[in-house]
Coordinates of C-alpha atoms in Angstrom, one line a residue:
Chain A
X21 CA -15.5 16.5 -78.9
X22 CA -15.5 19.3 -76.7
X23 CA -14.2 17.1 -73.6
X24 CA -11.2 15.6 -76.4
X25 CA -10.1 19.4 -76.8
X26 CA -10.1 19.6 -73.5
X27 CA -7.7 16.7 -72.8
X28 CA -5.1 18.3 -75.0
X29 CA -5.2 21.4 -74.4
X30 CA -5.6 21.9 -70.2
X31 CA -5.3 18.0 -69.3
X32 CA -4.4 19.3 -65.6
X33 CA -6.9 21.9 -65.0
X34 CA -7.3 22.6 -61.8
X35 CA -7.1 26.1 -60.8
X36 CA -10.4 27.4 -63.0
X37 CA -12.9 28.1 -60.9
X38 CA -16.3 26.8 -61.6
X39 CA -18.8 29.5 -63.1
X40 CA -21.9 30.1 -61.0
X41 CA -24.5 28.0 -62.8
X42 CA -22.1 24.8 -62.5
X43 CA -21.8 24.8 -58.7
X44 CA -23.7 22.3 -56.7
X45 CA -27.5 23.1 -55.5
X46 CA -26.3 23.2 -51.7
X47 CA -24.7 26.7 -51.7
X48 CA -27.5 28.3 -50.0
X49 CA -27.1 25.9 -47.1
X50 CA -23.7 26.4 -47.2
X51 CA -24.3 30.5 -47.3
X52 CA -26.7 30.1 -44.3
X53 CA -24.1 27.8 -42.2
X54 CA -21.3 29.8 -42.8
X55 CA -23.0 33.2 -41.9
X56 CA -24.5 31.2 -38.8
X57 CA -20.8 30.2 -37.7
X58 CA -19.6 33.8 -38.4
X59 CA -22.7 34.7 -35.6
X60 CA -20.8 32.1 -33.3
X61 CA -23.2 29.6 -33.7
X62 CA -21.0 26.1 -33.3
X63 CA -23.3 23.8 -34.4
X64 CA -23.3 25.7 -37.7
X65 CA -20.0 25.1 -38.0
X66 CA -20.5 21.4 -37.1
X67 CA -22.6 20.9 -40.0
X68 CA -20.3 22.6 -42.6
X69 CA -17.6 20.2 -40.9
X70 CA -20.0 17.2 -41.8
X71 CA -20.4 18.3 -45.1
X72 CA -16.7 19.0 -46.3
X73 CA -15.2 16.8 -43.8
X74 CA -14.8 13.8 -46.7
X75 CA -13.7 16.4 -49.0
X76 CA -10.7 17.4 -47.0
X77 CA -10.0 13.7 -46.0
X78 CA -9.8 13.0 -49.8
X79 CA -7.5 15.7 -50.5
X80 CA -5.3 14.8 -47.5
X81 CA -5.0 11.2 -48.4
X82 CA -4.0 12.0 -51.8
X83 CA -0.8 13.8 -50.3
X84 CA 0.1 12.5 -46.8
X85 CA 0.2 9.1 -44.8
X86 CA -2.8 7.6 -43.7
X87 CA -1.6 8.0 -39.9
X88 CA -1.7 11.6 -40.2
X89 CA -5.2 12.0 -41.9
X90 CA -7.3 12.4 -39.0
X91 CA -5.4 14.9 -37.2
X92 CA -4.7 17.0 -39.8
X93 CA -8.4 17.2 -41.1
X94 CA -9.2 18.0 -37.1
X95 CA -6.3 20.8 -37.3
X96 CA -7.5 22.1 -40.5
X97 CA -11.3 22.8 -39.6
X98 CA -9.8 24.4 -36.1
X99 CA -8.2 26.9 -38.4
X100 CA -10.9 27.6 -40.7
X101 CA -13.1 28.0 -37.6
X102 CA -10.6 30.9 -36.0
X103 CA -10.0 32.1 -39.7
X104 CA -13.7 32.4 -40.9
X105 CA -14.2 35.7 -41.1
X106 CA -11.3 36.2 -43.7
X107 CA -13.3 34.1 -46.3
X108 CA -14.7 36.9 -48.5
X109 CA -17.3 35.0 -50.2
X110 CA -19.7 32.9 -48.6
X111 CA -20.2 30.5 -51.0
X112 CA -16.7 29.5 -51.9
X113 CA -16.4 27.5 -48.4
X114 CA -15.3 24.5 -50.3
X115 CA -12.9 25.9 -52.6
X116 CA -11.4 27.9 -49.3
X117 CA -11.2 24.8 -47.2
X118 CA -10.1 22.7 -50.0
X119 CA -7.2 25.0 -50.8
X120 CA -6.4 25.2 -46.9
X121 CA -6.0 21.6 -47.1
X122 CA -3.6 21.3 -49.9
X123 CA -1.7 23.9 -48.2
X124 CA -1.6 21.8 -44.7
X125 CA -0.4 18.9 -46.9
X126 CA 2.5 20.8 -48.4
X127 CA 3.8 22.0 -45.1
X128 CA 3.1 18.5 -44.0
X129 CA 6.1 17.6 -46.3
X130 CA 7.9 20.5 -46.0
X131 CA 8.0 20.1 -41.9
X132 CA 8.6 16.3 -41.5
X133 CA 11.1 14.3 -42.2
X134 CA 10.9 11.5 -45.3
X135 CA 9.1 8.3 -43.9
X136 CA 8.6 5.4 -45.5
X137 CA 5.2 4.3 -44.9
X138 CA 4.5 1.1 -46.8
X139 CA 5.7 -0.9 -44.5
X140 CA 3.4 0.3 -41.8
X141 CA 0.7 -0.1 -44.4
X142 CA 1.2 -3.1 -46.3
X143 CA 2.0 -5.3 -43.2
X144 CA -1.8 -4.7 -41.8
X145 CA -3.3 -7.8 -41.2
X146 CA -6.5 -7.0 -43.2
X147 CA -5.8 -8.4 -46.6
X148 CA -8.6 -6.0 -48.3
X149 CA -7.1 -3.0 -46.4
X150 CA -3.6 -3.8 -47.5
X151 CA -4.8 -4.1 -51.2
X152 CA -6.3 -0.4 -50.8
X153 CA -3.4 0.7 -49.6
X154 CA -1.4 -0.5 -52.4
X155 CA -4.0 0.8 -54.9
X156 CA -3.8 4.3 -53.1
X157 CA 0.0 4.2 -53.2
X158 CA -0.3 3.6 -57.5
X159 CA -2.9 6.5 -56.9
X160 CA -0.6 8.7 -55.0
X161 CA 2.3 8.0 -58.0
X162 CA -0.2 9.8 -60.7
X163 CA 0.1 13.5 -61.3
X164 CA -1.7 15.5 -58.8
X165 CA -4.8 16.8 -60.3
X166 CA -5.8 13.1 -61.3
X167 CA -4.8 11.9 -57.7
X168 CA -6.9 14.1 -55.9
X169 CA -10.1 13.7 -58.2
X170 CA -9.7 9.8 -58.4
X171 CA -9.1 9.6 -54.6
X172 CA -12.7 12.1 -54.2
X173 CA -14.1 9.6 -56.4
X174 CA -13.0 6.3 -55.7
X175 CA -12.5 6.3 -51.9
X176 CA -14.5 8.9 -50.9
X177 CA -17.5 7.7 -52.9
X178 CA -18.3 11.5 -54.5
X179 CA -20.0 11.8 -58.2
X180 CA -18.0 13.9 -60.6
X181 CA -20.8 16.8 -59.9
X182 CA -20.1 16.8 -56.1
X183 CA -16.7 16.9 -56.3
X184 CA -16.7 20.1 -58.9
X185 CA -19.5 21.6 -56.8
X186 CA -17.6 21.2 -53.5
X187 CA -13.6 22.1 -55.0
X188 CA -15.3 24.8 -57.0
X189 CA -13.4 23.4 -60.2
X190 CA -15.5 23.3 -63.4
X191 CA -17.3 20.2 -64.2
X192 CA -15.3 19.9 -67.5
X193 CA -11.9 19.6 -65.4
X194 CA -13.2 17.2 -63.0
X195 CA -14.5 14.8 -66.1
X196 CA -11.1 15.2 -67.5
X197 CA -8.8 14.8 -65.0
X198 CA -11.0 11.4 -63.6
X199 CA -11.2 10.2 -67.3
X200 CA -7.4 10.6 -67.8
X201 CA -6.4 9.8 -64.0
X202 CA -8.6 6.4 -64.2
X203 CA -6.7 5.5 -67.7
X204 CA -3.4 5.9 -66.2
X205 CA -4.6 3.9 -62.8
X206 CA -5.8 0.9 -65.6
X207 CA -2.5 1.3 -67.2
X208 CA -0.5 1.1 -63.9
X209 CA -2.7 -1.9 -62.1
X210 CA -2.3 -3.9 -65.6
X211 CA 1.5 -3.6 -65.0
X212 CA 1.1 -4.6 -61.3
X213 CA -0.9 -7.8 -62.1
X214 CA 1.5 -8.6 -65.1
X215 CA 4.6 -8.6 -62.2
Chain B
X22 CA -15.1 4.0 -73.8
X23 CA -18.6 5.4 -72.0
X24 CA -17.2 6.9 -68.6
X25 CA -20.8 7.9 -67.5
X26 CA -20.4 5.2 -64.4
X27 CA -17.3 7.1 -63.5
X28 CA -18.4 10.1 -63.8
X29 CA -21.6 10.2 -61.7
X30 CA -22.4 6.7 -61.3
X31 CA -25.3 6.2 -64.2
X32 CA -25.4 4.1 -67.3
X33 CA -23.8 0.6 -67.5
X34 CA -21.4 -0.1 -64.2
X35 CA -17.6 -0.6 -65.0
X36 CA -16.5 -3.9 -62.9
X37 CA -13.0 -2.5 -62.7
X38 CA -14.1 0.5 -60.8
X39 CA -16.9 -1.2 -58.5
X40 CA -13.9 -3.5 -57.6
X41 CA -11.6 -0.5 -57.4
X42 CA -14.7 1.6 -55.0
X43 CA -15.1 -1.6 -52.8
X44 CA -11.4 -2.2 -52.2
X45 CA -10.7 1.7 -51.7
X46 CA -14.4 2.2 -49.5
X47 CA -12.3 0.7 -46.7
X48 CA -10.3 4.1 -46.5
X49 CA -13.0 6.2 -46.8
X50 CA -14.0 8.9 -44.2
X51 CA -15.0 7.8 -40.8
X52 CA -17.3 10.4 -39.1
X53 CA -15.5 11.9 -35.9
X54 CA -16.7 14.3 -33.7
X55 CA -15.0 17.5 -34.4
X56 CA -13.0 19.6 -31.8
X57 CA -12.5 22.8 -31.5
X58 CA -9.7 23.0 -29.3
X59 CA -6.1 22.4 -30.3
X60 CA -4.8 19.6 -28.4
X61 CA -1.9 18.4 -29.5
X62 CA 0.1 22.1 -29.3
X63 CA -0.5 22.1 -25.8
X64 CA 0.9 18.7 -24.7
X65 CA 4.6 20.0 -24.3
X66 CA 3.9 23.2 -22.8
X67 CA 1.5 21.4 -20.4
X68 CA 4.3 18.8 -19.6
X69 CA 6.7 21.4 -19.1
X70 CA 4.3 23.2 -16.8
X71 CA 4.0 20.2 -14.6
X72 CA 7.3 19.3 -14.3
X73 CA 7.7 22.8 -13.0
X74 CA 5.3 22.8 -10.4
X75 CA 6.6 19.3 -8.9
X76 CA 10.1 20.7 -8.9
X77 CA 8.1 23.7 -6.9
X78 CA 6.7 21.5 -4.7
X79 CA 9.7 19.7 -4.0
X80 CA 11.9 23.1 -3.3
X81 CA 8.8 24.1 -0.8
X82 CA 9.1 20.6 1.0
X83 CA 12.8 20.9 1.2
X84 CA 12.7 24.2 2.3
X85 CA 9.9 23.5 4.9
X86 CA 12.0 20.7 6.2
X87 CA 15.3 23.3 6.0
X88 CA 13.8 25.6 8.6
X89 CA 12.7 23.2 10.9
X90 CA 16.5 21.7 11.0
X91 CA 18.0 25.0 11.0
X92 CA 16.3 26.2 14.8
X93 CA 18.6 22.9 16.2
X94 CA 21.7 24.7 17.8
X95 CA 24.7 23.1 16.6
X96 CA 26.1 23.2 20.1
X97 CA 23.5 20.5 20.5
X98 CA 25.3 18.0 18.6
X99 CA 26.9 15.5 21.4
X100 CA 28.1 12.0 21.2
X101 CA 27.8 10.0 24.1
X102 CA 31.3 9.8 26.0
X103 CA 31.8 6.0 25.7
X104 CA 29.3 4.4 23.8
X105 CA 31.0 1.4 23.1
X106 CA 31.9 0.4 26.9
X107 CA 28.8 1.6 28.5
X108 CA 26.4 3.5 26.4
X109 CA 23.8 5.2 28.8
X110 CA 20.5 4.6 28.8
X111 CA 19.3 7.9 27.3
X112 CA 21.3 6.7 24.3
X113 CA 19.7 3.2 24.0
X114 CA 16.3 5.4 24.3
X115 CA 17.1 8.1 21.9
X116 CA 13.8 9.7 20.1
X117 CA 14.2 10.0 16.5
X118 CA 14.6 13.5 17.0
X119 CA 17.7 13.2 19.0
X120 CA 19.0 11.0 16.4
X121 CA 18.2 13.7 13.6
X122 CA 20.5 16.0 15.7
X123 CA 23.5 13.8 15.3
X124 CA 23.2 13.4 11.9
X125 CA 22.1 17.4 11.1
X126 CA 26.0 18.1 9.9
X127 CA 26.0 15.6 7.1
X128 CA 22.2 16.3 6.5
X129 CA 23.3 20.2 5.5
X130 CA 25.9 19.1 3.1
X131 CA 23.9 16.9 1.5
X132 CA 20.9 19.5 1.4
X133 CA 23.3 22.3 0.5
X134 CA 24.1 20.2 -2.9
X135 CA 20.4 18.9 -3.2
X136 CA 19.7 22.8 -3.2
X137 CA 21.9 23.9 -5.9
X138 CA 20.7 21.0 -7.9
X139 CA 17.2 22.1 -7.5
X140 CA 18.2 25.9 -8.6
X141 CA 19.9 24.7 -11.4
X142 CA 17.0 22.4 -12.5
X143 CA 14.5 24.8 -12.3
X144 CA 16.8 27.4 -14.3
X145 CA 16.8 24.6 -17.0
X146 CA 13.0 24.1 -16.6
X147 CA 12.3 27.9 -17.4
X148 CA 14.9 27.9 -20.4
X149 CA 13.2 25.0 -21.8
X150 CA 9.7 26.3 -21.5
X151 CA 10.8 29.8 -23.1
X152 CA 12.2 28.0 -26.1
X153 CA 9.3 26.0 -26.3
X154 CA 7.2 29.0 -26.0
X155 CA 9.1 30.8 -28.7
X156 CA 9.2 27.4 -31.1
X157 CA 5.6 27.5 -30.8
X158 CA 5.2 30.9 -31.5
X159 CA 7.6 31.1 -34.7
X160 CA 5.8 27.5 -36.3
X161 CA 2.3 29.3 -35.9
X162 CA 3.4 32.4 -37.3
X163 CA 4.8 30.7 -40.3
X164 CA 2.0 28.1 -40.9
X165 CA -0.5 31.2 -40.7
X166 CA 1.4 32.9 -43.1
X167 CA 1.4 30.1 -45.5
X168 CA -2.6 29.6 -45.7
X169 CA -4.4 31.6 -48.2
X170 CA -6.3 34.9 -46.6

């Protein structure tokens, strides 16, 4: 029932930080890695990259053309490496880099001219990949909060608790976004198949 | 509907979600090594710098050749008395250096024009470099201003 109420009251909740007890168990490792990276340990930062690159990739994939995603992932981690000293709470590395990725996607659209990506992506010779590109387009048409959580769940293969732990959102918000996003996606898929 | 599978992959698998996972999994992040240097930003600057270096080298070579030719006195330019009728053996046996002397006036005009073009190209390249540098700085500062912290 609590979930049902949440659906009505706060369907697009995404700015609500998760309480400490809802964060994923990997936080102590994350804190140690941030501390190591701040002390100049590049390998420590490399491990943070390994942990969080799929998250950043998913956030970008939900917002920018696929061809740009890999370069942007690198740019974002390079920026994070340079600005790591500005991160006040080492435990908040995930939410911090997720926010950088979202801002970078907004920045990308502000700077670049409007391009039509569909042609390039749908002309792929691989049928599975072109199907994936079609479905990704449907997901991108969903509201922002739904599309991000759905991409992280269906493309990157993260579970709901993992998404909550790494983005800093509450588990309840992620669950709501997944449930409602999936419902909308099913409707769109049914419509597409009916055409 | 029970959405446990959607939430944490537990419970009874949903066939449609499984199918979506399989198809969309082709777009999943593929691990790549992290590079901690900004490659893309420096490519235009490197290209501009390289073209300036090439221009300077060309200019240096040209100036060097001018010095060599400038040491030849203008009065040394002389045509044979009547080359059509009776070309002297010395003309027929001209060394490359002698032929160069005959052409030196024409060469000088061309060289002057080339020098002016080169100077213009250098000024243009310098302006472009300054402009590119300013643009990079502007973009960087606006990008950093838009980021949290």
